[in-house]
Amino acid sequence: MKNLLSIESLTATEIFSIVDATATMKSSRTQPTSKPLNDQCWGLIFSKSSTRTRVSFEVGIRELGGDAIFLAAADIQLGRGEPIKDTARVMGRMLHGAVIRTFAQKDVEDFAAYSGIPTINALTDEEHPCQILADLFTIRETRGTLDGLRVAFIGDGDCNVARSWIWAAAKCGFHLSIAAPQKFQPPAELLKRAGGDIVVTSDPAKAAAGADVLYTDVWVSMGKEEEAAYRIAQFHGYQINAALLALVPQALVLHCLPAYRGKEIDEATFEGHADTIFRQAENRLHAQKAIMARLVADRSA
Ligand code: CP
Ligand code: NVA
């Protein structure tokens, strides 16, 4: 692996080996370990807000022996229109790795191509690969195995997180059900390209039936704020709450966060599953350390 640009571009073997390496990173966090990013400086180039991704990468880079610099896109010339390929050619000569949160998937891919340094997609409009790799670890950590897994995604079935779930299910061979209003279902072309055991419905109860995991994400993703009122009206009924959970009382409830109570999840369900949800957030740190260590190792192999 030279970069982590999407789940789509990973193999099942790569996905499972990152999940395994995440377990090792987590169990060895307090022990003296090797510092694969020693003497390295990584840049975080963010065009969208972040709490978890930013903090987990900054801490993770330091724990692996490196330095991190945070570059808000609005503060650098990128924000004034300098092309991504020029930004990449400058940064590639100075930084040892880059973590990018932006809108277009093509920008992350162009950055990787023009910079020549390990590049990680920290969320685009199309995918959120670090989130789903960490989530697979959280599910395995809690459930003991990923065998026979059935995930139900309730909400915006065409958002970055849902799309990364589609690719993870298709690659790893687990079942994914997506419940979303018709206008927010993943495009047929994407589902065809991904293949796998994926069901799309407009009925949350149908998606939840038999699920091991009920998963949701915000109804209004970053960049979609102008559509907020329309989206909130459309998504009415696509909430993880006591009534939905009653259909699958043993299911894990996961949320990538940030959570909007009363929208995609109700307060009681969120707080009832807060231990799992915040362990899910913590696992971003361990997973991303595993990803960075893997990229550095594969580049020097
Ligand atoms: N889940 C996630 O990526 O959170 P942030 O937007 O806070 O980074
Ligand atoms: N789909 C959400 C994920 C936030 C982590 C967004 O893009 O805003």
XYZ file of C-alpha atoms and ligand atoms in Angstrom:
317
model
C 0.000 0.000 0.000
C 1.524 3.296 -1.087
C -1.449 5.518 -0.154
C -4.842 5.148 1.470
C -7.196 6.905 -0.919
C -10.373 4.812 -0.625
C -11.784 1.473 0.467
C -12.558 0.908 -3.210
C -8.837 0.725 -3.976
C -8.042 -1.802 -1.203
C -8.121 -5.586 -1.337
C -9.833 -7.685 1.334
C -6.382 -8.864 2.470
C -5.244 -5.270 2.973
C -8.424 -4.415 4.900
C -8.109 -7.411 7.241
C -4.402 -6.811 7.789
C -5.093 -3.198 8.845
C -7.750 -4.472 11.259
C -5.176 -6.907 12.711
C -2.505 -4.187 12.928
C -5.017 -1.916 14.681
C -5.386 -4.519 17.432
C -1.608 -4.585 17.873
C -1.369 -0.783 17.954
C -4.109 -0.610 20.572
C -2.678 -3.290 22.855
C 0.874 -1.891 22.642
C 0.039 1.810 23.043
C 1.537 2.095 26.520
C 4.570 -0.054 25.774
C 7.777 1.193 24.171
C 7.410 0.422 20.480
C 9.230 1.239 17.273
C 8.806 4.763 15.919
C 8.242 4.323 12.185
C 7.674 8.073 11.678
C 10.877 9.048 13.481
C 12.317 12.306 12.068
C 9.317 12.682 9.760
C 6.990 15.645 9.406
C 3.446 14.963 8.170
C 0.978 17.623 7.050
C -2.752 17.647 7.716
C -4.416 19.662 4.952
C -8.083 20.170 5.836
C -10.773 21.999 3.858
C -13.573 20.852 6.208
C -14.066 20.839 9.979
C -12.872 17.936 12.112
C -12.532 16.893 15.722
C -11.827 13.144 15.737
C -9.819 12.864 12.539
C -7.634 15.862 13.261
C -6.879 14.966 16.876
C -6.363 11.262 16.210
C -3.933 11.952 13.365
C -2.013 14.627 15.277
C -1.681 12.387 18.332
C -1.009 9.284 16.236
C 1.785 10.928 14.242
C 3.455 12.039 17.480
C 3.068 8.600 19.060
C 4.801 7.083 16.014
C 7.735 9.460 16.505
C 6.857 12.133 13.939
C 5.774 15.757 13.906
C 2.438 16.978 12.566
C 1.549 20.355 11.107
C -2.076 21.319 10.653
C -2.796 23.356 7.537
C -6.323 24.695 7.210
C -6.890 25.011 3.464
C -8.243 28.526 3.961
C -4.911 29.618 5.506
C -2.670 28.423 2.694
C -2.591 29.477 -0.973
C -4.735 26.446 -1.856
C -7.634 28.376 -0.377
C -6.943 31.253 -2.793
C -6.941 28.998 -5.825
C -3.405 27.598 -6.090
C -3.888 24.298 -7.940
C -3.731 21.072 -5.938
C -1.018 19.728 -8.245
C 1.231 22.714 -7.462
C 0.503 22.484 -3.731
C 1.338 18.776 -3.914
C 4.638 19.339 -5.728
C 5.739 21.836 -3.086
C 4.641 19.788 -0.097
C 6.044 16.569 -1.547
C 9.504 18.147 -1.315
C 9.089 19.116 2.344
C 6.696 16.735 4.058
C 7.040 12.984 4.538
C 3.316 12.255 4.395
C -0.040 13.995 3.954
C -3.501 13.553 5.430
C -6.158 15.353 3.398
C -9.791 16.209 4.153
C -11.526 17.838 1.234
C -14.476 17.741 -1.165
C -13.439 16.100 -4.434
C -11.960 12.594 -4.373
C -9.900 13.608 -7.418
C -8.043 16.192 -5.320
C -6.750 13.504 -2.938
C -5.799 11.324 -5.887
C -4.039 14.216 -7.654
C -2.215 15.135 -4.454
C -0.930 11.573 -4.114
C 0.157 11.454 -7.757
C 1.901 14.845 -7.811
C 3.437 14.830 -4.330
C 4.898 11.328 -4.387
C 4.528 11.052 -0.594
C 2.202 8.723 1.348
C -1.236 10.314 1.135
C -4.265 9.460 3.259
C -7.883 10.345 2.522
C -9.204 11.811 5.766
C -12.704 12.222 4.187
C -13.892 13.374 0.802
C -17.420 13.669 -0.585
C -16.992 10.132 -1.899
C -15.323 8.137 0.859
C -14.194 8.083 4.484
C -11.868 5.073 4.463
C -10.155 5.642 7.850
C -13.560 5.677 9.549
C -14.673 2.345 8.118
C -11.323 0.613 8.783
C -11.528 1.698 12.418
C -15.197 0.666 12.568
C -14.433 -2.822 11.294
C -11.911 -3.128 14.116
C -14.492 -1.886 16.657
C -17.004 -4.446 15.439
C -14.464 -7.259 15.622
C -13.251 -6.104 19.038
C -16.823 -6.158 20.371
C -18.305 -9.106 18.519
C -15.156 -11.245 18.393
C -15.302 -11.872 14.642
C -16.281 -10.319 11.336
C -17.560 -13.676 10.067
C -21.211 -13.666 9.096
C -21.482 -9.938 9.810
C -24.702 -8.091 8.909
C -24.549 -4.291 8.997
C -27.587 -2.015 8.611
C -26.905 1.592 7.635
C -29.849 3.915 8.329
C -29.910 7.448 6.885
C -28.065 9.124 4.013
C -27.255 6.111 1.862
C -25.353 8.216 -0.655
C -22.909 9.905 1.728
C -19.171 9.250 2.011
C -19.508 6.944 5.031
C -22.248 4.847 3.391
C -20.190 4.589 0.216
C -17.155 3.354 2.126
C -19.413 0.777 3.826
C -20.581 -0.377 0.395
C -17.013 -0.990 -0.715
C -16.060 -2.671 2.576
C -19.039 -5.051 2.373
C -18.372 -5.877 -1.260
C -14.644 -6.474 -0.725
C -14.838 -8.334 2.580
C -17.963 -10.337 1.788
C -20.334 -9.299 4.573
C -23.985 -8.303 4.295
C -24.939 -4.619 4.172
C -28.499 -3.253 4.177
C -29.021 0.434 3.532
C -32.280 2.165 4.469
C -32.582 5.597 2.897
C -35.247 7.737 1.263
C -35.279 7.115 -2.489
C -33.491 10.384 -3.326
C -30.639 9.511 -0.944
C -29.986 5.954 -2.011
C -26.631 5.038 -3.549
C -26.601 5.200 -7.352
C -27.343 1.931 -9.187
C -24.085 2.324 -11.115
C -22.056 2.313 -7.870
C -23.897 -0.732 -6.509
C -23.329 -2.574 -9.778
C -19.625 -1.724 -9.785
C -19.207 -2.779 -6.152
C -21.195 -6.029 -6.380
C -21.466 -8.009 -3.154
C -24.369 -8.767 -0.833
C -25.933 -5.311 -0.545
C -29.624 -4.551 -0.175
C -31.057 -1.041 -0.535
C -34.528 -0.254 0.787
C -36.581 2.719 1.883
C -37.803 0.764 4.943
C -35.589 1.062 8.055
C -37.279 -1.939 9.715
C -36.494 -4.106 6.705
C -32.840 -3.027 6.770
C -32.555 -3.581 10.521
C -33.981 -7.130 10.463
C -31.268 -9.583 11.508
C -28.579 -6.890 11.791
C -25.575 -7.233 14.100
C -24.819 -3.530 13.750
C -27.132 -0.525 13.384
C -25.037 2.307 11.975
C -25.851 5.904 11.224
C -24.264 9.182 10.180
C -25.450 12.786 10.012
C -28.299 13.677 7.666
C -26.507 16.853 6.538
C -22.933 16.124 5.542
C -20.321 18.857 5.354
C -20.806 20.833 2.155
C -24.569 20.111 2.061
C -25.597 22.802 4.550
C -27.733 24.664 1.989
C -29.923 21.553 1.674
C -30.328 21.184 5.444
C -34.069 21.936 5.717
C -34.931 19.730 2.733
C -32.773 16.884 4.024
C -34.179 17.005 7.543
C -37.705 16.752 6.109
C -36.752 13.889 3.770
C -34.963 11.871 6.449
C -37.823 12.013 8.930
C -38.350 8.416 10.103
C -34.788 7.297 9.320
C -33.718 7.459 12.949
C -32.029 4.893 15.163
C -34.261 4.846 18.224
C -35.852 2.490 20.749
C -38.497 1.327 18.274
C -35.923 0.325 15.660
C -33.605 -1.231 18.232
C -36.523 -3.269 19.603
C -36.413 -5.243 16.338
C -32.775 -6.243 16.987
C -32.151 -5.712 20.720
C -28.694 -7.357 20.654
C -27.385 -5.146 17.843
C -24.393 -2.874 18.324
C -25.241 0.782 17.742
C -22.450 2.696 16.015
C -22.212 6.321 14.920
C -19.185 7.870 13.215
C -19.941 11.185 15.005
C -20.644 14.057 15.336
C -24.175 13.051 16.438
C -27.287 15.195 16.160
C -29.756 13.989 18.758
C -33.351 13.971 17.642
C -32.236 13.673 14.018
C -30.398 10.480 12.968
C -30.427 9.076 16.523
C -32.440 9.827 19.647
C -30.875 10.911 22.923
C -31.748 7.771 24.912
C -30.394 5.366 22.287
C -27.234 7.420 21.864
C -26.527 7.599 25.592
C -27.449 3.948 26.066
C -24.717 2.999 23.583
C -22.258 5.785 24.373
C -19.581 3.390 25.678
C -19.398 1.626 22.335
C -19.713 4.807 20.293
C -16.858 6.576 22.099
C -14.680 3.441 21.961
C -15.441 3.545 18.228
C -14.139 7.134 18.166
C -11.013 6.201 20.158
C -10.263 3.388 17.731
C -9.686 5.958 14.984
C -6.351 6.666 16.684
C -5.233 3.042 16.727
C -6.424 2.332 13.181
C -4.743 5.392 11.696
C -1.461 4.577 13.447
C -1.688 1.137 11.836
C -2.384 2.727 8.441
C 0.547 5.171 8.662
C 2.969 2.486 9.867
C 1.871 0.264 6.985
C 2.352 2.993 4.346
C 5.826 3.829 5.621
C 6.821 0.156 5.775
C 5.507 -0.592 2.281
C 7.287 2.434 0.827
C 10.633 1.366 2.231
C 10.198 -2.309 1.280
N -16.037 10.867 12.333
C -15.206 11.876 11.982
O -14.482 11.790 10.982
O -15.234 12.933 12.827
P -14.584 14.373 12.580
O -15.366 15.021 11.473
O -14.725 15.080 13.889
O -13.150 14.188 12.187
N -20.948 12.238 6.257
C -20.358 13.125 7.230
C -19.259 12.444 7.971
C -18.671 13.238 9.093
C -17.539 12.532 9.759
C -19.840 14.373 6.539
O -19.275 14.262 5.445
O -20.011 15.472 7.073
